[in-house]
Amino acid sequence: MTQRVALVTGASRGIGKAIAEQLGKDGARLLVPSRKEMDLLSNRSIDTYIDALTEPVDILINDAGINRVEDFASYPDRDLEETLQTNLISPIRLTRGLIPGMLRRKYGRIVNVSSIWSIISKPGRLPYSVTKSGLNAFTRSLAVEVAPYNILVNAVAPGYVNTELTRQNNTEQDLDNIRKTIPMQRLAEPEEIARLVSFLCSEENTYLTGQCLLIDGGYTCQ
Ligand SMILES: NC(=O)c1ccc[n+]([C@@H]2O[C@H](COP(=O)([O-])OP(=O)(O)OC[C@H]3O[C@@H](n4cnc5c(N)ncnc54)[C@H](OP(=O)(O)O)[C@@H]3O)[C@@H](O)[C@H]2O)c1
């Protein structure tokens, strides 16, 4: 990936941080905007960040996401709006801002970080599941539109990953029980997700596009 510029959202911690570190090792030049530099809750902030870019972005990783677990019947408006904006609207807007440059240069690799909850669901995760299913649809739709321009668009759908987000929504006891339900008997480490993303946005990937790859230790196969 030498000479390629990669923009990774959500790179301050967790999966996004591991992806940025992996792409850095692969030789990409990194753009890792903090929330202060580009707040995904604000479309104006996204547009301002795109307008201020001085270098072409070849690789885009839409990683940032939130998961507020609450019953649907009493799901607060604010959480609903913030989940839709962060997980679905912001990746679409950011990608729309960067795609014209990729079309001009006839090169691009885009990876959206989805979730197993885009395919299956669990109580309390309705808005999250809606946004991640939407992200899969966005991935497929964009992939077919831009494929003639050598732009490959994929999604990865992790299961349970050892990050702050997982610990925010599950107690230690929950995690012990969850481990027993995963065929691999453990959570994924962020670096394991990062290695898959690295392949998808490398020049080794020449034909795989429009897919949502589940990486969940076999969880959804049961
Ligand atoms: N952890 C899992 O088990 C799991 C499983 C499947 C899918 N995923 C998906 O993987 C992605 C990363 O998850 P994670 O577990 O690594 O999450 P995490 O540890 O909670 O990190 C989330 C990242 O998103 C950023 N972010 C959130 N809201 C933002 C905003 N408004 N503007 C800018 N940045 C914002 C955070 O930045 P700040 O530091 O500024 O808050 C942080 O860098 C998410 O899309 C999540 O849905 C996670």
Coordinates of C-alpha atoms and ligand atoms in Angstrom, one line a residue:
M1 CA 0.0 0.0 0.0
T2 CA 3.0 2.3 -0.3
Q3 CA 1.9 5.6 -1.8
R4 CA -1.7 4.9 -0.9
V5 CA -3.5 7.3 1.4
A6 CA -6.0 5.6 3.9
L7 CA -8.6 7.4 5.9
V8 CA -9.9 5.5 8.9
T9 CA -12.8 6.8 11.1
G10 CA -13.0 5.6 14.7
A11 CA -9.3 5.1 14.9
S12 CA -8.9 6.4 18.5
R13 CA -9.5 3.0 19.9
G14 CA -10.8 -0.5 19.4
I15 CA -11.2 -2.0 16.0
G16 CA -10.5 1.3 14.1
K17 CA -7.2 1.8 16.0
A18 CA -6.1 -1.8 15.1
I19 CA -7.1 -1.2 11.5
A20 CA -5.1 2.0 11.3
E21 CA -2.1 0.3 12.9
Q22 CA -2.3 -2.6 10.4
L23 CA -2.6 -0.3 7.4
G24 CA 0.3 1.8 8.7
K25 CA 2.4 -1.4 8.8
D26 CA 1.2 -2.2 5.3
G27 CA 2.8 1.1 4.2
A28 CA -0.2 3.3 3.7
R29 CA -0.1 7.0 4.7
L30 CA -2.8 7.5 7.3
L31 CA -5.5 10.0 7.9
V32 CA -7.1 9.3 11.3
P33 CA -9.4 12.3 12.1
S34 CA -10.3 12.5 15.8
R35 CA -13.9 13.4 16.7
K36 CA -12.6 17.0 17.2
E37 CA -11.4 17.1 13.6
M38 CA -14.5 15.4 12.1
D39 CA -17.5 14.8 14.3
L40 CA -19.7 12.2 12.5
L41 CA -22.8 13.5 14.4
S42 CA -22.5 16.7 12.3
N43 CA -22.9 16.7 8.5
R44 CA -21.3 20.2 8.5
S45 CA -18.3 18.8 10.3
I46 CA -18.0 16.0 7.7
D47 CA -18.3 18.4 4.8
T48 CA -15.8 20.8 6.3
Y49 CA -13.3 18.0 6.8
I50 CA -13.7 16.8 3.2
D51 CA -13.3 20.3 1.8
A52 CA -10.1 20.8 3.8
L53 CA -8.4 17.6 2.5
T54 CA -5.2 18.3 0.6
E55 CA -4.4 14.8 -0.6
P56 CA -6.3 12.2 -2.5
V57 CA -7.9 9.4 -0.4
D58 CA -7.4 5.9 -2.0
I59 CA -8.6 3.8 0.9
L60 CA -11.6 4.6 3.1
I61 CA -12.5 2.6 6.2
N62 CA -15.8 3.5 7.7
D63 CA -15.3 2.1 11.2
A64 CA -16.8 4.5 13.8
G65 CA -20.0 3.3 15.3
I66 CA -22.1 3.4 18.4
N67 CA -24.4 0.8 19.9
R68 CA -26.9 2.0 22.5
V69 CA -28.7 -1.1 23.8
E70 CA -32.3 -0.3 25.0
D71 CA -35.8 -1.7 24.5
F72 CA -37.4 -0.5 21.3
A73 CA -40.7 0.6 23.0
S74 CA -38.9 3.2 25.0
Y75 CA -35.9 3.9 22.7
P76 CA -35.1 7.6 23.2
D77 CA -35.4 9.9 20.1
R78 CA -31.9 11.2 20.7
D79 CA -30.3 7.8 20.7
L80 CA -32.3 6.8 17.6
E81 CA -31.1 9.9 15.7
E82 CA -27.5 9.6 16.9
T83 CA -27.3 5.9 16.0
L84 CA -28.7 6.5 12.5
Q85 CA -26.4 9.5 11.9
T86 CA -23.2 7.9 13.3
N87 CA -23.6 4.4 11.8
L88 CA -25.3 5.0 8.5
I89 CA -25.7 8.6 7.4
S90 CA -22.1 9.6 8.2
P91 CA -20.4 6.8 6.3
I92 CA -22.7 7.5 3.3
R93 CA -21.9 11.2 3.3
L94 CA -18.2 10.7 3.9
T95 CA -18.0 8.2 1.1
R96 CA -20.0 10.4 -1.3
G97 CA -17.5 13.2 -0.6
L98 CA -14.5 11.0 -1.4
I99 CA -15.9 8.9 -4.3
P100 CA -15.5 11.6 -7.1
G101 CA -11.7 11.5 -6.6
M102 CA -11.6 7.7 -6.7
L103 CA -13.6 7.7 -9.9
R104 CA -11.2 10.2 -11.5
R105 CA -8.1 8.2 -10.5
K106 CA -9.8 4.9 -11.3
Y107 CA -8.7 3.4 -8.0
G108 CA -10.4 2.9 -4.6
R109 CA -10.8 0.5 -1.8
I110 CA -13.7 1.0 0.7
V111 CA -14.4 -1.2 3.7
N112 CA -17.4 -0.6 5.9
V113 CA -17.4 -2.1 9.4
S114 CA -20.8 -3.7 9.8
S115 CA -21.7 -6.3 12.4
I116 CA -23.3 -9.8 12.8
W117 CA -26.3 -7.8 14.1
S118 CA -26.9 -6.8 10.5
I119 CA -27.7 -10.4 9.7
I120 CA -29.2 -11.7 13.0
S121 CA -30.5 -9.7 16.0
K122 CA -30.9 -9.6 19.7
P123 CA -33.3 -7.7 22.0
G124 CA -32.3 -4.1 22.5
R125 CA -30.4 -3.8 19.3
L126 CA -33.1 -2.7 16.8
P127 CA -31.7 0.7 15.7
Y128 CA -28.2 -0.8 15.6
S129 CA -29.3 -3.7 13.5
V130 CA -31.2 -1.4 11.2
T131 CA -28.1 0.8 10.6
K132 CA -25.8 -2.2 10.1
S133 CA -28.2 -3.9 7.6
G134 CA -28.4 -0.5 5.9
L135 CA -24.6 -0.4 5.7
N136 CA -24.6 -3.8 4.0
A137 CA -27.1 -2.5 1.4
F138 CA -25.0 0.6 0.9
T139 CA -21.9 -1.6 0.4
R140 CA -23.7 -3.7 -2.3
S141 CA -25.3 -0.8 -4.1
L142 CA -22.1 1.3 -4.2
A143 CA -20.0 -1.7 -5.3
V144 CA -22.1 -2.3 -8.4
E145 CA -22.1 1.4 -9.3
V146 CA -18.3 1.9 -9.1
A147 CA -16.9 -1.5 -10.0
P148 CA -16.1 -0.4 -13.6
Y149 CA -13.7 2.2 -12.1
N150 CA -11.6 -0.3 -10.1
I151 CA -13.2 0.7 -6.9
L152 CA -13.9 -2.3 -4.6
V153 CA -16.4 -1.9 -1.8
N154 CA -16.9 -4.4 1.0
A155 CA -18.1 -4.8 4.5
V156 CA -16.8 -6.8 7.4
A157 CA -19.2 -8.0 10.0
P158 CA -17.5 -8.9 13.3
G159 CA -19.1 -10.9 16.0
Y160 CA -18.0 -10.2 19.6
V161 CA -14.7 -8.3 19.7
N162 CA -12.7 -7.5 22.7
T163 CA -13.2 -3.7 22.8
E164 CA -14.7 -1.0 25.1
L165 CA -17.9 -1.1 23.1
T166 CA -18.4 -4.8 24.0
R167 CA -17.5 -4.2 27.6
Q168 CA -19.9 -1.2 27.7
N169 CA -22.9 -3.5 26.7
N170 CA -21.9 -6.7 28.5
T171 CA -20.8 -7.5 32.1
E172 CA -17.9 -9.9 32.8
Q173 CA -20.5 -12.5 33.6
D174 CA -22.3 -11.9 30.3
L175 CA -18.9 -12.2 28.5
D176 CA -18.2 -15.6 30.2
N177 CA -21.6 -16.8 29.1
I178 CA -21.1 -15.4 25.6
R179 CA -17.7 -17.2 25.2
K180 CA -19.4 -20.5 25.7
T181 CA -21.8 -19.8 22.8
I182 CA -19.0 -19.0 20.3
P183 CA -17.6 -22.1 18.5
M184 CA -14.1 -20.6 18.8
Q185 CA -14.8 -20.2 22.6
R186 CA -13.4 -16.7 22.8
L187 CA -13.9 -13.1 21.6
A188 CA -12.0 -11.8 18.6
E189 CA -9.1 -9.4 19.1
P190 CA -9.3 -6.2 17.1
E191 CA -6.1 -7.1 15.3
E192 CA -7.9 -10.2 13.8
I193 CA -10.5 -7.9 12.2
A194 CA -7.8 -5.6 11.0
R195 CA -6.0 -8.3 9.1
L196 CA -9.1 -9.1 7.1
V197 CA -9.7 -5.4 6.4
S198 CA -6.0 -5.1 5.3
F199 CA -6.5 -7.8 2.7
L200 CA -9.8 -6.3 1.4
C201 CA -8.2 -2.9 0.8
S202 CA -4.9 -4.1 -0.5
E203 CA -3.9 -4.5 -4.1
E204 CA -4.0 -8.3 -3.5
N205 CA -7.7 -7.9 -3.6
T206 CA -8.5 -7.5 -7.3
Y207 CA -12.0 -9.0 -7.6
L208 CA -13.8 -9.3 -4.3
T209 CA -16.5 -6.6 -4.1
G210 CA -20.0 -6.0 -2.8
Q211 CA -19.6 -8.6 0.0
C212 CA -20.3 -8.6 3.7
L213 CA -17.8 -11.0 5.3
L214 CA -18.7 -12.4 8.6
I215 CA -15.8 -12.8 11.0
D216 CA -17.3 -14.2 14.2
G217 CA -15.5 -17.4 15.2
G218 CA -18.4 -19.4 13.8
Y219 CA -21.1 -17.7 15.9
T220 CA -23.7 -17.3 13.2
C221 CA -23.2 -20.8 11.7
Q222 CA -25.0 -22.4 14.6
Ligands
LIG1 N1 -16.8 -4.4 19.5 C1 -17.5 -5.3 18.8 O1 -17.8 -6.4 19.3 C2 -18.1 -5.0 17.5 C3 -18.7 -6.1 16.8 C4 -19.3 -5.8 15.5 C5 -19.1 -4.6 15.0 N2 -18.5 -3.6 15.6 C6 -18.4 -2.3 15.0 O2 -17.0 -2.0 14.9 C7 -16.9 -0.6 14.9 C8 -15.9 -0.2 16.0 O3 -16.3 -0.8 17.2 P1 -15.4 -0.7 18.5 O4 -15.8 -1.9 19.4 O5 -13.9 -0.6 18.1 O6 -15.9 0.6 19.2 P2 -15.3 1.6 20.3 O7 -14.2 1.0 21.0 O8 -16.5 2.1 21.1 O9 -14.7 2.8 19.3 C9 -15.6 3.6 18.6 C10 -14.9 4.6 17.7 O10 -15.9 5.3 17.0 C11 -15.6 6.7 17.2 N3 -16.8 7.5 17.2 C12 -18.0 7.3 17.7 N4 -18.8 8.3 17.5 C13 -18.1 9.2 16.8 C14 -18.4 10.5 16.3 N5 -19.6 11.1 16.5 N6 -17.5 11.2 15.6 C15 -16.3 10.6 15.4 N7 -15.9 9.4 15.9 C16 -16.8 8.7 16.6 C17 -15.0 6.8 18.6 O11 -14.3 8.0 18.8 P3 -14.1 8.7 20.3 O12 -12.9 8.1 20.8 O13 -14.1 10.1 20.0 O14 -15.4 8.3 21.1 C18 -14.1 5.5 18.6 O15 -12.9 5.8 17.9 C19 -18.3 0.0 15.1 O16 -18.8 0.4 13.9 C20 -19.0 -1.2 15.7 O17 -20.4 -1.1 15.5 C21 -18.0 -3.8 16.9

